[in-house]
């Protein structure tokens, strides 16, 4: 071997060169042809059978999977829609050639239901007048007393209504404020007196209902309201007076004939029964409903109620 100036080995002088015999005319080997294999023959019967078996197995697995999915859906999603016993499924109303049945208002909805019978029917009691209507006890200055109840008289209520006969009330006294002509806003107080022939005192609620009905249909009130007045803003509920249990019944009666008076077309009727230390006492009143000052006076009177002995 000879050594080149840079120290690299040289090819021995007499060595043979690669033999390119049979190469392409350009002198390079035909790698493309060398890389091509021998052409494949047609698949035999055994290979075709194995391929068909594999294909059928795949198709069969897909069918089974779809059947499982369909079963799951039928027992979950579809069942909740189709099962009539499901609480979330609702039926529509029965259909007929005549259409739906007549709508019946919900008696618990005060916006659409008619007033309860206690506000529209005739009194459910005899509205008996006490056989011994005793006089009211003396009241404190600036107050009105009836039975064991007392209220502060508003400054504008300067008409002394005085004692009067009212169903189931004795020891009655009242004060009034003029509305027009011979029509007044009036607030009465008295001691509740129930005859034994009617079963005696029926309790706060029943007594308040009876006093309300009797007051609205006696004392000349019904002559203005008419036989079938419109009733609004009604209530019958428990309340308190001077820290004691009580029951209030109240409603606005609109005059059947709106021309009967010029300055008012409706009246607020109120009854309140209070269980006092010496038995029940009550308030009974009617006040012009479309005159704000009269309404405020009524609210002030109720707020000032005291139980006295």
mmCIF file of C-alpha atoms in Angstrom:
data_model
loop_
_atom_site.group_PDB
_atom_site.id
_atom_site.type_symbol
_atom_site.label_atom_id
_atom_site.label_comp_id
_atom_site.label_asym_id
_atom_site.label_seq_id
_atom_site.Cartn_x
_atom_site.Cartn_y
_atom_site.Cartn_z
ATOM 1 C CA UNK A 1 0.000 0.000 0.000
ATOM 2 C CA UNK A 2 1.166 3.530 -0.705
ATOM 3 C CA UNK A 3 0.651 6.378 1.667
ATOM 4 C CA UNK A 4 -0.892 9.618 0.325
ATOM 5 C CA UNK A 5 0.391 12.937 1.568
ATOM 6 C CA UNK A 6 -2.594 13.286 3.908
ATOM 7 C CA UNK A 7 -2.159 9.902 5.497
ATOM 8 C CA UNK A 8 -5.165 8.105 3.843
ATOM 9 C CA UNK A 9 -4.795 4.544 2.641
ATOM 10 C CA UNK A 10 -4.787 3.987 -1.100
ATOM 11 C CA UNK A 11 -6.290 1.158 -3.140
ATOM 12 C CA UNK A 12 -3.725 -1.535 -3.958
ATOM 13 C CA UNK A 13 -2.461 -1.201 -7.463
ATOM 14 C CA UNK A 14 -3.488 -4.514 -8.853
ATOM 15 C CA UNK A 15 -7.058 -4.831 -7.335
ATOM 16 C CA UNK A 16 -10.035 -5.642 -9.563
ATOM 17 C CA UNK A 17 -12.954 -3.158 -10.230
ATOM 18 C CA UNK A 18 -16.704 -3.937 -9.873
ATOM 19 C CA UNK A 19 -18.174 -5.892 -12.737
ATOM 20 C CA UNK A 20 -21.037 -4.044 -14.406
ATOM 21 C CA UNK A 21 -21.629 -6.647 -17.003
ATOM 22 C CA UNK A 22 -25.269 -6.701 -18.023
ATOM 23 C CA UNK A 23 -25.893 -3.229 -16.614
ATOM 24 C CA UNK A 24 -27.898 -0.602 -18.402
ATOM 25 C CA UNK A 25 -26.222 1.344 -21.157
ATOM 26 C CA UNK A 26 -25.466 4.174 -18.760
ATOM 27 C CA UNK A 27 -23.337 1.788 -16.816
ATOM 28 C CA UNK A 28 -25.406 1.728 -13.607
ATOM 29 C CA UNK A 29 -27.125 -1.256 -12.043
ATOM 30 C CA UNK A 30 -30.954 -1.568 -12.594
ATOM 31 C CA UNK A 31 -32.057 -1.311 -8.937
ATOM 32 C CA UNK A 32 -35.741 -0.786 -9.887
ATOM 33 C CA UNK A 33 -35.932 -4.089 -11.690
ATOM 34 C CA UNK A 34 -33.970 -5.806 -9.004
ATOM 35 C CA UNK A 35 -36.495 -4.637 -6.364
ATOM 36 C CA UNK A 36 -39.516 -6.019 -8.194
ATOM 37 C CA UNK A 37 -40.692 -9.413 -6.937
ATOM 38 C CA UNK A 38 -42.185 -12.306 -8.741
ATOM 39 C CA UNK A 39 -45.877 -11.654 -9.727
ATOM 40 C CA UNK A 40 -48.428 -13.214 -7.277
ATOM 41 C CA UNK A 41 -50.788 -15.832 -8.480
ATOM 42 C CA UNK A 42 -54.660 -15.963 -7.887
ATOM 43 C CA UNK A 43 -55.725 -16.827 -4.258
ATOM 44 C CA UNK A 44 -56.587 -20.440 -3.781
ATOM 45 C CA UNK A 45 -60.005 -21.765 -2.526
ATOM 46 C CA UNK A 46 -58.861 -22.029 1.083
ATOM 47 C CA UNK A 47 -57.845 -18.369 1.246
ATOM 48 C CA UNK A 48 -61.156 -17.227 -0.236
ATOM 49 C CA UNK A 49 -63.098 -19.281 2.344
ATOM 50 C CA UNK A 50 -61.111 -17.808 5.218
ATOM 51 C CA UNK A 51 -61.796 -14.244 3.992
ATOM 52 C CA UNK A 52 -65.547 -14.872 3.683
ATOM 53 C CA UNK A 53 -65.678 -16.312 7.213
ATOM 54 C CA UNK A 54 -63.958 -13.230 8.629
ATOM 55 C CA UNK A 55 -66.352 -10.874 6.818
ATOM 56 C CA UNK A 56 -69.429 -12.732 8.082
ATOM 57 C CA UNK A 57 -68.098 -12.625 11.660
ATOM 58 C CA UNK A 58 -67.640 -8.840 11.495
ATOM 59 C CA UNK A 59 -71.141 -8.310 10.072
ATOM 60 C CA UNK A 60 -72.679 -10.588 12.698
ATOM 61 C CA UNK A 61 -70.932 -8.711 15.526
ATOM 62 C CA UNK A 62 -72.307 -5.413 14.200
ATOM 63 C CA UNK A 63 -75.862 -6.764 14.104
ATOM 64 C CA UNK A 64 -75.587 -8.014 17.703
ATOM 65 C CA UNK A 65 -74.220 -4.632 18.862
ATOM 66 C CA UNK A 66 -77.104 -2.755 17.209
ATOM 67 C CA UNK A 67 -79.634 -5.079 18.841
ATOM 68 C CA UNK A 68 -78.120 -4.421 22.292
ATOM 69 C CA UNK A 69 -78.220 -0.644 21.775
ATOM 70 C CA UNK A 70 -81.859 -0.800 20.617
ATOM 71 C CA UNK A 71 -82.814 -2.855 23.690
ATOM 72 C CA UNK A 72 -81.170 -0.363 26.052
ATOM 73 C CA UNK A 73 -82.941 2.594 24.401
ATOM 74 C CA UNK A 74 -86.317 0.844 24.499
ATOM 75 C CA UNK A 75 -85.990 0.324 28.263
ATOM 76 C CA UNK A 76 -84.808 3.890 29.031
ATOM 77 C CA UNK A 77 -85.416 6.818 26.686
ATOM 78 C CA UNK A 78 -88.333 5.413 24.673
ATOM 79 C CA UNK A 79 -90.013 3.864 27.714
ATOM 80 C CA UNK A 80 -90.245 7.196 29.602
ATOM 81 C CA UNK A 81 -92.100 8.705 26.636
ATOM 82 C CA UNK A 82 -94.427 5.846 25.801
ATOM 83 C CA UNK A 83 -95.217 4.363 29.197
ATOM 84 C CA UNK A 84 -98.593 5.803 30.315
ATOM 85 C CA UNK A 85 -97.874 5.093 33.963
ATOM 86 C CA UNK A 86 -94.830 7.407 33.960
ATOM 87 C CA UNK A 87 -95.605 10.419 36.247
ATOM 88 C CA UNK A 88 -94.004 12.766 33.715
ATOM 89 C CA UNK A 89 -96.412 11.764 30.934
ATOM 90 C CA UNK A 90 -99.628 13.774 30.706
ATOM 91 C CA UNK A 91 -102.808 13.063 28.767
ATOM 92 C CA UNK A 92 -104.748 15.729 26.939
ATOM 93 C CA UNK A 93 -108.417 16.338 27.667
ATOM 94 C CA UNK A 94 -111.081 14.143 26.150
ATOM 95 C CA UNK A 95 -112.097 15.240 22.662
ATOM 96 C CA UNK A 96 -115.620 15.185 21.353
ATOM 97 C CA UNK A 97 -117.722 16.745 18.624
ATOM 98 C CA UNK A 98 -119.032 19.258 21.175
ATOM 99 C CA UNK A 99 -115.547 20.303 22.280
ATOM 100 C CA UNK A 100 -114.148 20.574 25.789
ATOM 101 C CA UNK A 101 -116.386 20.628 28.866
ATOM 102 C CA UNK A 102 -117.269 23.936 30.529
ATOM 103 C CA UNK A 103 -114.438 25.574 32.516
ATOM 104 C CA UNK A 104 -115.011 25.648 36.284
ATOM 105 C CA UNK A 105 -113.103 28.405 38.172
ATOM 106 C CA UNK A 106 -110.803 27.393 41.005
ATOM 107 C CA UNK A 107 -112.615 28.404 44.221
ATOM 108 C CA UNK A 108 -109.232 29.077 45.851
ATOM 109 C CA UNK A 109 -108.244 31.722 43.284
ATOM 110 C CA UNK A 110 -109.722 35.085 44.409
ATOM 111 C CA UNK A 111 -108.893 36.711 41.055
ATOM 112 C CA UNK A 112 -111.319 34.545 39.072
ATOM 113 C CA UNK A 113 -113.561 32.798 41.601
ATOM 114 C CA UNK A 114 -116.837 34.272 42.872
ATOM 115 C CA UNK A 115 -116.921 35.515 46.485
ATOM 116 C CA UNK A 116 -117.517 32.851 49.147
ATOM 117 C CA UNK A 117 -121.206 32.420 50.074
ATOM 118 C CA UNK A 118 -120.812 34.309 53.347
ATOM 119 C CA UNK A 119 -120.498 37.551 51.351
ATOM 120 C CA UNK A 120 -123.388 37.074 48.934
ATOM 121 C CA UNK A 121 -126.091 34.961 50.576
ATOM 122 C CA UNK A 122 -128.679 36.022 53.101
ATOM 123 C CA UNK A 123 -127.642 35.822 56.762
ATOM 124 C CA UNK A 124 -127.057 32.295 58.024
ATOM 125 C CA UNK A 125 -128.509 33.225 61.427
ATOM 126 C CA UNK A 126 -131.709 34.841 62.690
ATOM 127 C CA UNK A 127 -130.016 38.239 63.265
ATOM 128 C CA UNK A 128 -131.701 38.349 66.664
ATOM 129 C CA UNK A 129 -131.849 41.635 68.536
ATOM 130 C CA UNK A 130 -130.920 41.365 72.251
ATOM 131 C CA UNK A 131 -133.937 41.389 74.525
ATOM 132 C CA UNK A 132 -132.099 43.547 77.085
ATOM 133 C CA UNK A 133 -129.901 46.056 75.211
ATOM 134 C CA UNK A 134 -127.930 47.559 78.082
ATOM 135 C CA UNK A 135 -126.250 50.953 77.746
ATOM 136 C CA UNK A 136 -122.557 51.322 77.027
ATOM 137 C CA UNK A 137 -120.160 52.017 79.877
ATOM 138 C CA UNK A 138 -118.525 55.456 80.134
ATOM 139 C CA UNK A 139 -115.576 55.976 77.771
ATOM 140 C CA UNK A 140 -112.335 57.901 78.165
ATOM 141 C CA UNK A 141 -112.252 61.412 76.653
ATOM 142 C CA UNK A 142 -111.843 61.364 72.869
ATOM 143 C CA UNK A 143 -112.871 57.708 72.637
ATOM 144 C CA UNK A 144 -115.915 55.566 71.955
ATOM 145 C CA UNK A 145 -116.580 52.473 74.070
ATOM 146 C CA UNK A 146 -118.908 49.554 73.418
ATOM 147 C CA UNK A 147 -118.741 46.378 75.484
ATOM 148 C CA UNK A 148 -115.093 45.844 76.398
ATOM 149 C CA UNK A 149 -113.719 47.602 73.285
ATOM 150 C CA UNK A 150 -112.689 51.226 72.878
ATOM 151 C CA UNK A 151 -111.279 53.233 69.950
ATOM 152 C CA UNK A 152 -109.865 56.739 69.480
ATOM 153 C CA UNK A 153 -112.222 59.050 67.575
ATOM 154 C CA UNK A 154 -110.590 60.728 64.523
ATOM 155 C CA UNK A 155 -110.851 64.541 64.563
ATOM 156 C CA UNK A 156 -113.071 64.603 61.461
ATOM 157 C CA UNK A 157 -115.582 62.124 62.982
ATOM 158 C CA UNK A 158 -117.606 64.793 64.714
ATOM 159 C CA UNK A 159 -121.077 63.287 64.408
ATOM 160 C CA UNK A 160 -122.156 61.427 67.606
ATOM 161 C CA UNK A 161 -124.080 58.447 66.233
ATOM 162 C CA UNK A 162 -124.875 57.269 69.736
ATOM 163 C CA UNK A 163 -126.471 53.986 70.887
ATOM 164 C CA UNK A 164 -128.375 51.905 68.365
ATOM 165 C CA UNK A 165 -129.958 48.464 68.163
ATOM 166 C CA UNK A 166 -127.825 45.910 66.312
ATOM 167 C CA UNK A 167 -128.200 42.115 66.035
ATOM 168 C CA UNK A 168 -126.298 40.158 68.698
ATOM 169 C CA UNK A 169 -124.809 43.342 70.239
ATOM 170 C CA UNK A 170 -125.597 45.128 73.476
ATOM 171 C CA UNK A 171 -123.883 48.063 75.264
ATOM 172 C CA UNK A 172 -123.550 49.691 71.819
ATOM 173 C CA UNK A 173 -122.071 53.105 71.067
ATOM 174 C CA UNK A 174 -120.805 54.620 67.791
ATOM 175 C CA UNK A 175 -119.376 57.666 66.066
ATOM 176 C CA UNK A 176 -119.906 58.786 62.451
ATOM 177 C CA UNK A 177 -118.629 61.030 59.680
ATOM 178 C CA UNK A 178 -120.984 62.505 57.050
ATOM 179 C CA UNK A 179 -120.643 61.382 53.437
ATOM 180 C CA UNK A 180 -123.594 63.149 51.803
ATOM 181 C CA UNK A 181 -127.256 63.739 52.660
ATOM 182 C CA UNK A 182 -128.342 61.144 55.197
ATOM 183 C CA UNK A 183 -125.495 58.729 54.321
ATOM 184 C CA UNK A 184 -122.677 58.373 56.891
ATOM 185 C CA UNK A 185 -119.581 56.343 57.541
ATOM 186 C CA UNK A 186 -120.233 54.681 60.919
ATOM 187 C CA UNK A 187 -118.160 52.518 63.317
ATOM 188 C CA UNK A 188 -120.077 50.746 66.114
ATOM 189 C CA UNK A 189 -118.750 48.883 69.164
ATOM 190 C CA UNK A 190 -120.720 46.545 71.453
ATOM 191 C CA UNK A 191 -120.708 43.470 73.630
ATOM 192 C CA UNK A 192 -121.604 40.199 71.897
ATOM 193 C CA UNK A 193 -124.836 38.661 73.241
ATOM 194 C CA UNK A 194 -126.024 35.323 71.806
ATOM 195 C CA UNK A 195 -129.358 33.777 72.827
ATOM 196 C CA UNK A 196 -129.274 30.298 74.262
ATOM 197 C CA UNK A 197 -132.143 29.380 71.927
ATOM 198 C CA UNK A 198 -129.622 29.628 69.055
ATOM 199 C CA UNK A 199 -126.990 27.557 70.827
ATOM 200 C CA UNK A 200 -125.159 30.318 72.657
ATOM 201 C CA UNK A 201 -121.959 32.074 71.568
ATOM 202 C CA UNK A 202 -120.632 30.199 68.494
ATOM 203 C CA UNK A 203 -117.010 31.355 68.673
ATOM 204 C CA UNK A 204 -115.068 34.234 67.115
ATOM 205 C CA UNK A 205 -115.236 33.225 63.466
ATOM 206 C CA UNK A 206 -118.902 32.253 63.331
ATOM 207 C CA UNK A 207 -119.886 35.319 65.370
ATOM 208 C CA UNK A 208 -117.883 37.653 63.088
ATOM 209 C CA UNK A 209 -119.528 36.145 59.978
ATOM 210 C CA UNK A 210 -123.014 36.498 61.452
ATOM 211 C CA UNK A 211 -122.426 40.104 62.563
ATOM 212 C CA UNK A 212 -121.071 40.949 59.101
ATOM 213 C CA UNK A 213 -124.043 39.405 57.294
ATOM 214 C CA UNK A 214 -126.609 40.953 59.603
ATOM 215 C CA UNK A 215 -125.068 44.406 59.422
ATOM 216 C CA UNK A 216 -124.879 44.323 55.601
ATOM 217 C CA UNK A 217 -128.565 43.374 55.301
ATOM 218 C CA UNK A 218 -130.087 45.512 58.051
ATOM 219 C CA UNK A 219 -129.788 49.070 59.355
ATOM 220 C CA UNK A 220 -130.848 50.464 55.989
ATOM 221 C CA UNK A 221 -127.594 49.384 54.353
ATOM 222 C CA UNK A 222 -129.159 46.902 51.957
ATOM 223 C CA UNK A 223 -131.458 49.645 50.649
ATOM 224 C CA UNK A 224 -128.397 51.237 49.078
ATOM 225 C CA UNK A 225 -126.379 48.149 48.173
ATOM 226 C CA UNK A 226 -129.274 46.453 46.378
ATOM 227 C CA UNK A 227 -130.190 42.769 46.373
ATOM 228 C CA UNK A 228 -127.246 41.648 44.201
ATOM 229 C CA UNK A 229 -124.301 43.996 44.739
ATOM 230 C CA UNK A 230 -120.834 43.308 43.358
ATOM 231 C CA UNK A 231 -118.468 42.228 46.158
ATOM 232 C CA UNK A 232 -114.685 42.778 46.053
ATOM 233 C CA UNK A 233 -111.683 42.868 48.407
ATOM 234 C CA UNK A 234 -113.215 40.302 50.742
ATOM 235 C CA UNK A 235 -111.470 38.521 53.579
ATOM 236 C CA UNK A 236 -112.304 36.412 56.612
ATOM 237 C CA UNK A 237 -109.283 35.649 58.764
ATOM 238 C CA UNK A 238 -107.732 35.565 62.198
ATOM 239 C CA UNK A 239 -106.155 38.741 63.549
ATOM 240 C CA UNK A 240 -105.231 40.342 66.883
ATOM 241 C CA UNK A 241 -106.627 43.328 68.774
ATOM 242 C CA UNK A 242 -104.605 44.796 71.624
ATOM 243 C CA UNK A 243 -102.602 41.562 71.753
ATOM 244 C CA UNK A 244 -105.682 39.353 72.004
ATOM 245 C CA UNK A 245 -106.990 36.860 69.417
ATOM 246 C CA UNK A 246 -109.702 38.184 67.120
ATOM 247 C CA UNK A 247 -111.446 37.446 63.818
ATOM 248 C CA UNK A 248 -112.116 39.980 61.039
ATOM 249 C CA UNK A 249 -114.612 39.722 58.169
ATOM 250 C CA UNK A 250 -114.466 42.502 55.599
ATOM 251 C CA UNK A 251 -115.591 43.237 52.023
ATOM 252 C CA UNK A 252 -116.389 46.124 49.688
ATOM 253 C CA UNK A 253 -119.981 46.292 48.440
ATOM 254 C CA UNK A 254 -120.576 48.227 45.207
ATOM 255 C CA UNK A 255 -124.020 49.823 44.937
ATOM 256 C CA UNK A 256 -126.255 48.100 42.434
ATOM 257 C CA UNK A 257 -127.604 51.490 41.361
ATOM 258 C CA UNK A 258 -124.555 53.748 40.820
ATOM 259 C CA UNK A 259 -126.772 56.829 40.619
ATOM 260 C CA UNK A 260 -128.243 56.504 44.106
ATOM 261 C CA UNK A 261 -125.513 58.774 45.586
ATOM 262 C CA UNK A 262 -123.318 61.393 43.929
ATOM 263 C CA UNK A 263 -120.073 61.166 45.911
ATOM 264 C CA UNK A 264 -119.818 57.463 46.705
ATOM 265 C CA UNK A 265 -120.586 54.238 44.841
ATOM 266 C CA UNK A 266 -119.360 51.609 47.326
ATOM 267 C CA UNK A 267 -118.963 50.893 51.013
ATOM 268 C CA UNK A 268 -116.532 48.828 53.098
ATOM 269 C CA UNK A 269 -118.385 46.600 55.585
ATOM 270 C CA UNK A 270 -116.332 45.261 58.509
ATOM 271 C CA UNK A 271 -116.947 43.095 61.558
ATOM 272 C CA UNK A 272 -114.343 42.162 64.181
ATOM 273 C CA UNK A 273 -114.954 39.912 67.179
ATOM 274 C CA UNK A 274 -112.471 39.929 70.085
ATOM 275 C CA UNK A 275 -112.393 37.504 72.994
ATOM 276 C CA UNK A 276 -111.913 39.794 76.021
ATOM 277 C CA UNK A 277 -111.492 39.062 79.724
ATOM 278 C CA UNK A 278 -115.253 39.346 80.309
ATOM 279 C CA UNK A 279 -116.399 37.656 77.112
ATOM 280 C CA UNK A 280 -116.490 38.651 73.443
ATOM 281 C CA UNK A 281 -116.975 42.193 72.142
ATOM 282 C CA UNK A 282 -117.203 43.361 68.545
ATOM 283 C CA UNK A 283 -116.851 46.142 65.990
ATOM 284 C CA UNK A 284 -119.405 46.543 63.177
ATOM 285 C CA UNK A 285 -119.089 49.283 60.562
ATOM 286 C CA UNK A 286 -119.620 50.540 57.028
ATOM 287 C CA UNK A 287 -117.391 53.264 55.561
ATOM 288 C CA UNK A 288 -117.353 55.000 52.147
ATOM 289 C CA UNK A 289 -114.995 52.873 50.036
ATOM 290 C CA UNK A 290 -114.165 55.449 47.356
ATOM 291 C CA UNK A 291 -113.197 58.295 49.691
ATOM 292 C CA UNK A 292 -109.550 57.879 50.789
ATOM 293 C CA UNK A 293 -109.935 59.969 53.953
ATOM 294 C CA UNK A 294 -112.754 57.763 55.218
ATOM 295 C CA UNK A 295 -110.745 54.614 54.452
ATOM 296 C CA UNK A 296 -107.743 55.977 56.359
ATOM 297 C CA UNK A 297 -109.999 56.885 59.288
ATOM 298 C CA UNK A 298 -111.283 53.307 59.419
ATOM 299 C CA UNK A 299 -107.739 51.923 59.440
ATOM 300 C CA UNK A 300 -106.750 54.330 62.222
ATOM 301 C CA UNK A 301 -109.816 53.369 64.289
ATOM 302 C CA UNK A 302 -109.045 49.629 63.978
ATOM 303 C CA UNK A 303 -105.384 50.238 64.850
ATOM 304 C CA UNK A 304 -106.419 52.192 67.989
ATOM 305 C CA UNK A 305 -108.734 49.468 69.355
ATOM 306 C CA UNK A 306 -108.122 48.683 73.026
ATOM 307 C CA UNK A 307 -109.576 45.976 75.248
ATOM 308 C CA UNK A 308 -110.800 47.653 78.458
ATOM 309 C CA UNK A 309 -112.375 46.338 81.663
#
